[in-house]
Amino acid sequence: MLDIKNYSISKKLTWMNMLVSGVALLLACAGFCAYDLYSFRASLISSVSIQAQIIGDNTVSALLFNDPNSAEKTLSALDANRHVIYAQIYTRDGQPFAGYWRERAGETLSLPVIPSGQTQIHWFKNGHLGLARSIVFQGKPTGAVYILSDLGAMNDRLKSYAVITLLVFLASLVVALLISRISQRVISEPVTQLAQTVRIVSNEKNYSIRAGISPNRDEVSTLIESVNEMLEQIQQRDGALRRAQQELEQRVRERTIQLAVANKELDLRNREVERGTKLKSKFLASMSHELRTPLNAIVGFSDLLAEGTPGQLNDKQRRFVNHIKQGSAHLLQLINDILDLSKIEAGQLELRSEEFLVTDALPEVLSTIHPLALAKNIQVKQKVESKSLVKADRVRFKQILYNLLSNAVKFTPKAGRIAIECVDHRDFVRVSVTDSGIGIRLEDQKVIFDEFRQVEGTTDGTHEGTGLGLAITKRLVEQQGGQISVESELGKGSRFSFTLPAADSTSKVQPPAEPAKAPVLATSGRLTPLVLIVDDENSSRELLAGYLEPEYRVAMAESGFEALKKAHQLRPDAITLDVLMPGSSGFETLAALRKDPETTNIPIIILSIVDQKQVGFALGAADYLIKPVRRPALLEAIRKHVPSPADDDSSILLVDDDPKALELLEEALRSAGYETQGVRSGTRALEVLSNKVVGALLLDLLMPGMDGFEVIRHVRQDALLKDLPILVMTGKNLSNEEMTLLGHETQALLQKDGSWQEQLIVELRRVIGGRNLAKSAGQT
Amino acid sequence: MSYVRGTRFLSCIPQDRRTWRGLGRHAWLVAVAITVAWGLLAVPVLPAQNPKPTEFQVKAAYLYNFGRFIEWPANLMPAKTGSFTICVLGEDPFGPALDATLAGEMIGNQKVVARRISGPPDSGDCRILFISSTEASRLNKIIESLDKTGVLTVSDIPLFSQRGGMIQFVLEGNRIRFEVNLTATHRAGLTLSSELLKVATTIRRDRD
């Protein structure tokens, strides 16, 4: 009810004072009342006692002379005291002698015993005071008087006393209230004022207000002074803060103006730079095209001459042609490198972000390197332990690896060794190329990645190069977020290592390369059969893959379990199965594959050291070869079971506006066993395609009139031609968008730089299969 | 034990129980207190019920009591015998009652004694003289002879107070009362207490 806790201090103080004075008053009043009651009782007793004595004295003669009337007359004097309700005189022997009743005659009470030695006794009972007193006359007991008085007097007294007490109590409280109201101000007023001041300060955030100083010297005044001091400090800090803020604002304004000026300048310069860049990139584009096109002709035709395609040359001619060939190849490489470098320098190198497995990209590089290594009888080993996807531009990754490997081949003496290692290193994939070459001196190691620097002593002609390879490699690695380093010991060999960021570990489990490739496979899948190689030995798998590629696409599994999974996933056209494998053996895998209705029709060729043909055939193997297997035997076995989808009538349509290039291509392809038809414009190509079924389209991009992109669009819109394999071959620097478009719409992309011929053949075989080659090879 | 006895005791005394009836639940305490007091004081405080006193027993007591309410002149006080003498003139109607009543009583510091005399000359040390009815015929002479001697004359002879006697016993119903001749007592130099006069049936004042 009384929520005293939340009262204001002033109220609390008032209440406290009231409580204290109330309690004190109450106690005092109670004490006075009690004392008064006690003393009043005593006086009442003594008054009744006196009356009894007077009556006794006045009734002695009546008693002695046996005159009750006289005694009654005496008793009637008690009428004057309205509180006496009954009185009785007793004779000496205790017999009632004369009585008095205030109201009407009632019962006569017998005399209570008065102990000897006492003349009177009294008692309070039932709101009455009873008093008995013996009457003594001249030392002789003569009788006794008994008076019964009601306590009306006392009650009256009490009542009036209570009323007075109450009045005094209330009056005192009122006075106490007034006094405490006034006196509490001494404490509460400064506090209230302080609270109000603080509230105003905090509401208005006005720290210049001060609390009024109390004239008293007590804790409250100390508090007020402290608060004032605090406010003073806050005000000072506030001021300082505001000044600092103003300064800051001023500074910001100045800076903004400076910045705006600088921005304007920058904008101007940017525009200049932009214009410069545009010019530069235009120049680069035209340079790459204009320089490469004639060089391609030189390189290509000198190749053909050297191979003796147009007719046998004599030794001298052949030697000269080889000089031309080597010189122009070097020149082409140099041009390519310079163009790359300038693109990097100009910041125009557009890198795509792809995710792929090193194991997928590696064979493509090795296929180019192997012939070079083979020529010097250099053994190339690979050890791929990385299971992570690399996040990089796949083409550039191959370029990096090719640069390092070709360097290694270049600087490794005959019958040396080159090792490729690939490991996961935290969030990176680390690839290193180790050779047993001549090594690099320590001081040279520092400059080896600089432009146009070749290690001294290596420019003796035997190790010719542009001196740009490593510089480009370094830029390419670094631009993709990796690092490149070299360790080397002179005379013993070198190790070049580079790292590239790995893709998120979430996608680490299985390469999404296959799903990514899936649309491409869907259009060309029927053209290139897929073989699943199941073998627990890596080397064995690689060997088999080398046998089968590029006529077949290859997938690998290193255990029976993985084989079942991949067979389900990829639906290969054939499976080669090793028998002796840890875990589930080849036979178990074979049985499991046969049992599954989805894989039961896939032909399975067992390749094993053990000769258990009967078991194998009983379990449903399509063929059984004993290791070591030779390539022709393997290919023949697979061809037996996998029908080649290649069209016998297929020929390759070549489209290029440059007649020299066209001729070169025709020569190269024919020598590789393909039938070709060349046209010099996109329009013409579409005419041919509408009249004739071809196996593939080899397309140049930069052509007058209808360019390559338009041709691709037309082809892909045609329902009959939408599955036609398209290979693009260009000297153009492609933008990322163009790359993406080509990646979607075409099956291969070749840059007209240097060794495109071999790659062209490889890609053609991949795209349209080796059937034509086999046939052509058979014919020649 | 004491409770049981007390209770039994109380049950024998019904009037006590009546008196203290109102005490309610404190009856026990009071009862015990009374029992103790009773045990100590029962005999002197509650006297035995005497048989109704005879006429002359009462009159004897009155004689003694008159002595207690009356002051004699100071010159009379030193009596020869040193005692307060109540005399009976004529034939003694009291028998042994007077001596029995006065036995051991004192007035002031004087022992009260009774004496029988035959004539007024013997009344030398008498303070109160009871004149027996046998002396009625000689009353005038007797009163005359005792004039101004300071002797209180008391008698039950009819018209005694009117004939110059000081206090005359009269019978009112069955109660014995008395008349006072204040003139006579004044002449004798006696001072009667107003208390005494209060209970007198008649107070006579002769014109003289």
PDB file of C-alpha atoms in Angstrom, chain A residues 441-592:
ATOM      1  CA  ARG A 441      74.552 -20.688 -59.926  1.00  0.00           C
ATOM      2  CA  LEU A 442      73.298 -19.075 -56.734  1.00  0.00           C
ATOM      3  CA  GLU A 443      73.748 -15.507 -58.019  1.00  0.00           C
ATOM      4  CA  ASP A 444      71.907 -16.422 -61.158  1.00  0.00           C
ATOM      5  CA  GLN A 445      69.000 -17.881 -59.263  1.00  0.00           C
ATOM      6  CA  LYS A 446      68.084 -14.364 -58.166  1.00  0.00           C
ATOM      7  CA  VAL A 447      67.782 -12.970 -61.624  1.00  0.00           C
ATOM      8  CA  ILE A 448      66.525 -15.982 -63.426  1.00  0.00           C
ATOM      9  CA  PHE A 449      62.931 -14.736 -63.370  1.00  0.00           C
ATOM     10  CA  ASP A 450      63.813 -11.290 -64.771  1.00  0.00           C
ATOM     11  CA  GLU A 451      62.976 -10.416 -68.346  1.00  0.00           C
ATOM     12  CA  PHE A 452      65.548 -11.015 -71.055  1.00  0.00           C
ATOM     13  CA  ARG A 453      67.954 -12.624 -68.606  1.00  0.00           C
ATOM     14  CA  GLN A 454      69.518 -15.838 -69.534  1.00  0.00           C
ATOM     15  CA  VAL A 455      72.058 -17.472 -67.405  1.00  0.00           C
ATOM     16  CA  GLU A 456      75.474 -16.839 -68.723  1.00  0.00           C
ATOM     17  CA  GLY A 457      77.122 -19.679 -70.438  1.00  0.00           C
ATOM     18  CA  THR A 458      73.848 -20.989 -71.641  1.00  0.00           C
ATOM     19  CA  THR A 459      73.662 -18.598 -74.564  1.00  0.00           C
ATOM     20  CA  ASP A 460      76.042 -20.718 -76.505  1.00  0.00           C
ATOM     21  CA  GLY A 461      73.473 -21.622 -79.081  1.00  0.00           C
ATOM     22  CA  THR A 462      72.769 -25.078 -77.797  1.00  0.00           C
ATOM     23  CA  HIS A 463      70.308 -23.751 -75.308  1.00  0.00           C
ATOM     24  CA  GLU A 464      68.630 -21.133 -77.326  1.00  0.00           C
ATOM     25  CA  GLY A 465      65.622 -19.322 -75.902  1.00  0.00           C
ATOM     26  CA  THR A 466      63.981 -15.977 -75.761  1.00  0.00           C
ATOM     27  CA  GLY A 467      64.869 -15.375 -72.138  1.00  0.00           C
ATOM     28  CA  LEU A 468      61.266 -14.535 -71.531  1.00  0.00           C
ATOM     29  CA  GLY A 469      59.863 -17.936 -70.576  1.00  0.00           C
ATOM     30  CA  LEU A 470      60.577 -17.814 -66.853  1.00  0.00           C
ATOM     31  CA  ALA A 471      59.643 -14.163 -66.594  1.00  0.00           C
ATOM     32  CA  ILE A 472      56.278 -14.912 -68.125  1.00  0.00           C
ATOM     33  CA  THR A 473      55.934 -18.002 -65.991  1.00  0.00           C
ATOM     34  CA  LYS A 474      56.595 -16.021 -62.834  1.00  0.00           C
ATOM     35  CA  ARG A 475      54.063 -13.371 -63.814  1.00  0.00           C
ATOM     36  CA  LEU A 476      51.485 -15.970 -64.661  1.00  0.00           C
ATOM     37  CA  VAL A 477      51.953 -17.781 -61.356  1.00  0.00           C
ATOM     38  CA  GLU A 478      51.899 -14.626 -59.302  1.00  0.00           C
ATOM     39  CA  GLN A 479      48.949 -13.171 -61.093  1.00  0.00           C
ATOM     40  CA  GLN A 480      46.975 -16.246 -60.209  1.00  0.00           C
ATOM     41  CA  GLY A 481      47.822 -15.951 -56.541  1.00  0.00           C
ATOM     42  CA  GLY A 482      50.721 -18.377 -56.435  1.00  0.00           C
ATOM     43  CA  GLN A 483      54.461 -18.270 -55.969  1.00  0.00           C
ATOM     44  CA  ILE A 484      57.340 -19.658 -57.888  1.00  0.00           C
ATOM     45  CA  SER A 485      60.766 -20.571 -56.563  1.00  0.00           C
ATOM     46  CA  VAL A 486      63.913 -22.315 -57.627  1.00  0.00           C
ATOM     47  CA  GLU A 487      66.456 -24.466 -55.831  1.00  0.00           C
ATOM     48  CA  SER A 488      69.487 -25.545 -57.673  1.00  0.00           C
ATOM     49  CA  GLU A 489      72.972 -26.869 -57.330  1.00  0.00           C
ATOM     50  CA  LEU A 490      75.403 -26.296 -60.082  1.00  0.00           C
ATOM     51  CA  GLY A 491      76.018 -29.425 -62.049  1.00  0.00           C
ATOM     52  CA  LYS A 492      73.456 -31.506 -60.252  1.00  0.00           C
ATOM     53  CA  GLY A 493      70.170 -30.108 -61.342  1.00  0.00           C
ATOM     54  CA  SER A 494      67.419 -27.691 -60.524  1.00  0.00           C
ATOM     55  CA  ARG A 495      64.008 -27.798 -59.029  1.00  0.00           C
ATOM     56  CA  PHE A 496      61.395 -25.253 -59.999  1.00  0.00           C
ATOM     57  CA  SER A 497      58.354 -25.196 -57.767  1.00  0.00           C
ATOM     58  CA  PHE A 498      55.223 -23.193 -58.075  1.00  0.00           C
ATOM     59  CA  THR A 499      52.058 -23.036 -56.093  1.00  0.00           C
ATOM     60  CA  LEU A 500      48.570 -22.219 -57.184  1.00  0.00           C
ATOM     61  CA  PRO A 501      45.589 -21.787 -54.919  1.00  0.00           C
ATOM     62  CA  ALA A 502      43.477 -24.840 -54.380  1.00  0.00           C
ATOM     63  CA  ALA A 503      39.736 -24.622 -54.788  1.00  0.00           C
ATOM     64  CA  ASP A 504      37.577 -24.707 -51.683  1.00  0.00           C
ATOM     65  CA  SER A 505      38.012 -27.936 -49.811  1.00  0.00           C
ATOM     66  CA  THR A 506      34.278 -28.512 -50.090  1.00  0.00           C
ATOM     67  CA  SER A 507      34.686 -29.336 -53.727  1.00  0.00           C
ATOM     68  CA  LYS A 508      37.786 -31.403 -53.026  1.00  0.00           C
ATOM     69  CA  VAL A 509      36.149 -34.826 -52.929  1.00  0.00           C
ATOM     70  CA  GLN A 510      35.616 -35.439 -56.582  1.00  0.00           C
ATOM     71  CA  PRO A 511      36.587 -33.215 -59.407  1.00  0.00           C
ATOM     72  CA  PRO A 512      33.624 -31.461 -60.926  1.00  0.00           C
ATOM     73  CA  ALA A 513      35.633 -31.581 -64.107  1.00  0.00           C
ATOM     74  CA  GLU A 514      33.520 -34.420 -65.408  1.00  0.00           C
ATOM     75  CA  PRO A 515      30.150 -32.757 -64.842  1.00  0.00           C
ATOM     76  CA  ALA A 516      31.657 -29.587 -66.314  1.00  0.00           C
ATOM     77  CA  LYS A 517      32.735 -31.455 -69.339  1.00  0.00           C
ATOM     78  CA  ALA A 518      29.481 -33.348 -69.525  1.00  0.00           C
ATOM     79  CA  PRO A 519      27.720 -31.055 -72.004  1.00  0.00           C
ATOM     80  CA  VAL A 520      30.724 -31.309 -74.300  1.00  0.00           C
ATOM     81  CA  LEU A 521      30.726 -35.065 -73.888  1.00  0.00           C
ATOM     82  CA  ALA A 522      27.043 -35.177 -74.637  1.00  0.00           C
ATOM     83  CA  THR A 523      27.545 -33.682 -78.062  1.00  0.00           C
ATOM     84  CA  SER A 524      30.749 -35.465 -78.862  1.00  0.00           C
ATOM     85  CA  GLY A 525      30.427 -38.445 -76.533  1.00  0.00           C
ATOM     86  CA  ARG A 526      29.228 -40.734 -79.223  1.00  0.00           C
ATOM     87  CA  LEU A 527      32.248 -39.763 -81.193  1.00  0.00           C
ATOM     88  CA  THR A 528      34.960 -40.619 -78.666  1.00  0.00           C
ATOM     89  CA  PRO A 529      34.326 -43.737 -76.611  1.00  0.00           C
ATOM     90  CA  LEU A 530      35.204 -43.655 -72.915  1.00  0.00           C
ATOM     91  CA  VAL A 531      37.299 -46.372 -71.367  1.00  0.00           C
ATOM     92  CA  LEU A 532      37.437 -46.859 -67.604  1.00  0.00           C
ATOM     93  CA  ILE A 533      40.823 -48.083 -66.472  1.00  0.00           C
ATOM     94  CA  VAL A 534      40.712 -49.976 -63.195  1.00  0.00           C
ATOM     95  CA  ASP A 535      44.133 -50.630 -61.680  1.00  0.00           C
ATOM     96  CA  ASP A 536      45.614 -50.062 -58.261  1.00  0.00           C
ATOM     97  CA  GLU A 537      49.024 -49.117 -59.648  1.00  0.00           C
ATOM     98  CA  ASN A 538      49.370 -45.564 -60.794  1.00  0.00           C
ATOM     99  CA  SER A 539      52.113 -46.321 -63.305  1.00  0.00           C
ATOM    100  CA  SER A 540      50.079 -49.069 -64.800  1.00  0.00           C
ATOM    101  CA  ARG A 541      47.081 -46.774 -65.146  1.00  0.00           C
ATOM    102  CA  GLU A 542      49.227 -44.088 -66.771  1.00  0.00           C
ATOM    103  CA  LEU A 543      50.696 -46.576 -69.195  1.00  0.00           C
ATOM    104  CA  LEU A 544      47.277 -47.834 -70.229  1.00  0.00           C
ATOM    105  CA  ALA A 545      46.031 -44.301 -70.541  1.00  0.00           C
ATOM    106  CA  GLY A 546      48.998 -43.495 -72.760  1.00  0.00           C
ATOM    107  CA  TYR A 547      48.084 -46.475 -74.940  1.00  0.00           C
ATOM    108  CA  LEU A 548      44.463 -45.514 -75.230  1.00  0.00           C
ATOM    109  CA  GLU A 549      44.695 -41.763 -75.645  1.00  0.00           C
ATOM    110  CA  PRO A 550      43.864 -39.918 -77.778  1.00  0.00           C
ATOM    111  CA  GLU A 551      41.669 -42.398 -79.581  1.00  0.00           C
ATOM    112  CA  TYR A 552      39.673 -42.952 -76.457  1.00  0.00           C
ATOM    113  CA  ARG A 553      38.728 -40.815 -73.586  1.00  0.00           C
ATOM    114  CA  VAL A 554      39.991 -42.268 -70.387  1.00  0.00           C
ATOM    115  CA  ALA A 555      38.733 -42.404 -66.804  1.00  0.00           C
ATOM    116  CA  MET A 556      40.581 -44.084 -63.980  1.00  0.00           C
ATOM    117  CA  ALA A 557      39.712 -45.946 -60.820  1.00  0.00           C
ATOM    118  CA  GLU A 558      42.201 -47.315 -58.359  1.00  0.00           C
ATOM    119  CA  SER A 559      39.952 -49.747 -56.546  1.00  0.00           C
ATOM    120  CA  GLY A 560      37.048 -52.051 -57.223  1.00  0.00           C
ATOM    121  CA  PHE A 561      34.789 -49.841 -55.141  1.00  0.00           C
ATOM    122  CA  GLU A 562      35.750 -46.726 -57.058  1.00  0.00           C
ATOM    123  CA  ALA A 563      35.310 -48.641 -60.290  1.00  0.00           C
ATOM    124  CA  LEU A 564      31.694 -49.493 -59.415  1.00  0.00           C
ATOM    125  CA  LYS A 565      31.011 -45.909 -58.538  1.00  0.00           C
ATOM    126  CA  LYS A 566      32.591 -44.492 -61.664  1.00  0.00           C
ATOM    127  CA  ALA A 567      30.961 -47.091 -63.888  1.00  0.00           C
ATOM    128  CA  HIS A 568      27.629 -45.876 -62.583  1.00  0.00           C
ATOM    129  CA  GLN A 569      28.539 -42.264 -62.905  1.00  0.00           C
ATOM    130  CA  LEU A 570      30.240 -42.206 -66.267  1.00  0.00           C
ATOM    131  CA  ARG A 571      28.755 -45.208 -68.081  1.00  0.00           C
ATOM    132  CA  PRO A 572      31.981 -45.969 -69.950  1.00  0.00           C
ATOM    133  CA  ASP A 573      31.932 -47.747 -73.266  1.00  0.00           C
ATOM    134  CA  ALA A 574      34.454 -50.274 -71.948  1.00  0.00           C
ATOM    135  CA  ILE A 575      36.308 -51.151 -68.778  1.00  0.00           C
ATOM    136  CA  THR A 576      39.810 -52.535 -68.373  1.00  0.00           C
ATOM    137  CA  LEU A 577      40.068 -54.393 -65.105  1.00  0.00           C
ATOM    138  CA  ASP A 578      43.078 -55.490 -63.096  1.00  0.00           C
ATOM    139  CA  VAL A 579      42.553 -58.656 -61.041  1.00  0.00           C
ATOM    140  CA  LEU A 580      45.075 -58.349 -58.221  1.00  0.00           C
ATOM    141  CA  MET A 581      44.002 -55.353 -56.252  1.00  0.00           C
ATOM    142  CA  PRO A 582      43.855 -54.674 -52.517  1.00  0.00           C
ATOM    143  CA  GLY A 583      40.355 -54.727 -51.181  1.00  0.00           C
ATOM    144  CA  SER A 584      37.907 -56.265 -53.542  1.00  0.00           C
ATOM    145  CA  SER A 585      39.634 -58.175 -56.296  1.00  0.00           C
ATOM    146  CA  GLY A 586      39.034 -57.718 -59.985  1.00  0.00           C
ATOM    147  CA  PHE A 587      36.837 -60.810 -60.150  1.00  0.00           C
ATOM    148  CA  GLU A 588      34.603 -59.530 -57.369  1.00  0.00           C
ATOM    149  CA  THR A 589      34.333 -56.205 -59.122  1.00  0.00           C
ATOM    150  CA  LEU A 590      33.568 -57.991 -62.362  1.00  0.00           C
ATOM    151  CA  ALA A 591      30.802 -60.002 -60.743  1.00  0.00           C
ATOM    152  CA  ALA A 592      29.368 -56.881 -59.116  1.00  0.00           C
TER     153      ALA A 592
END
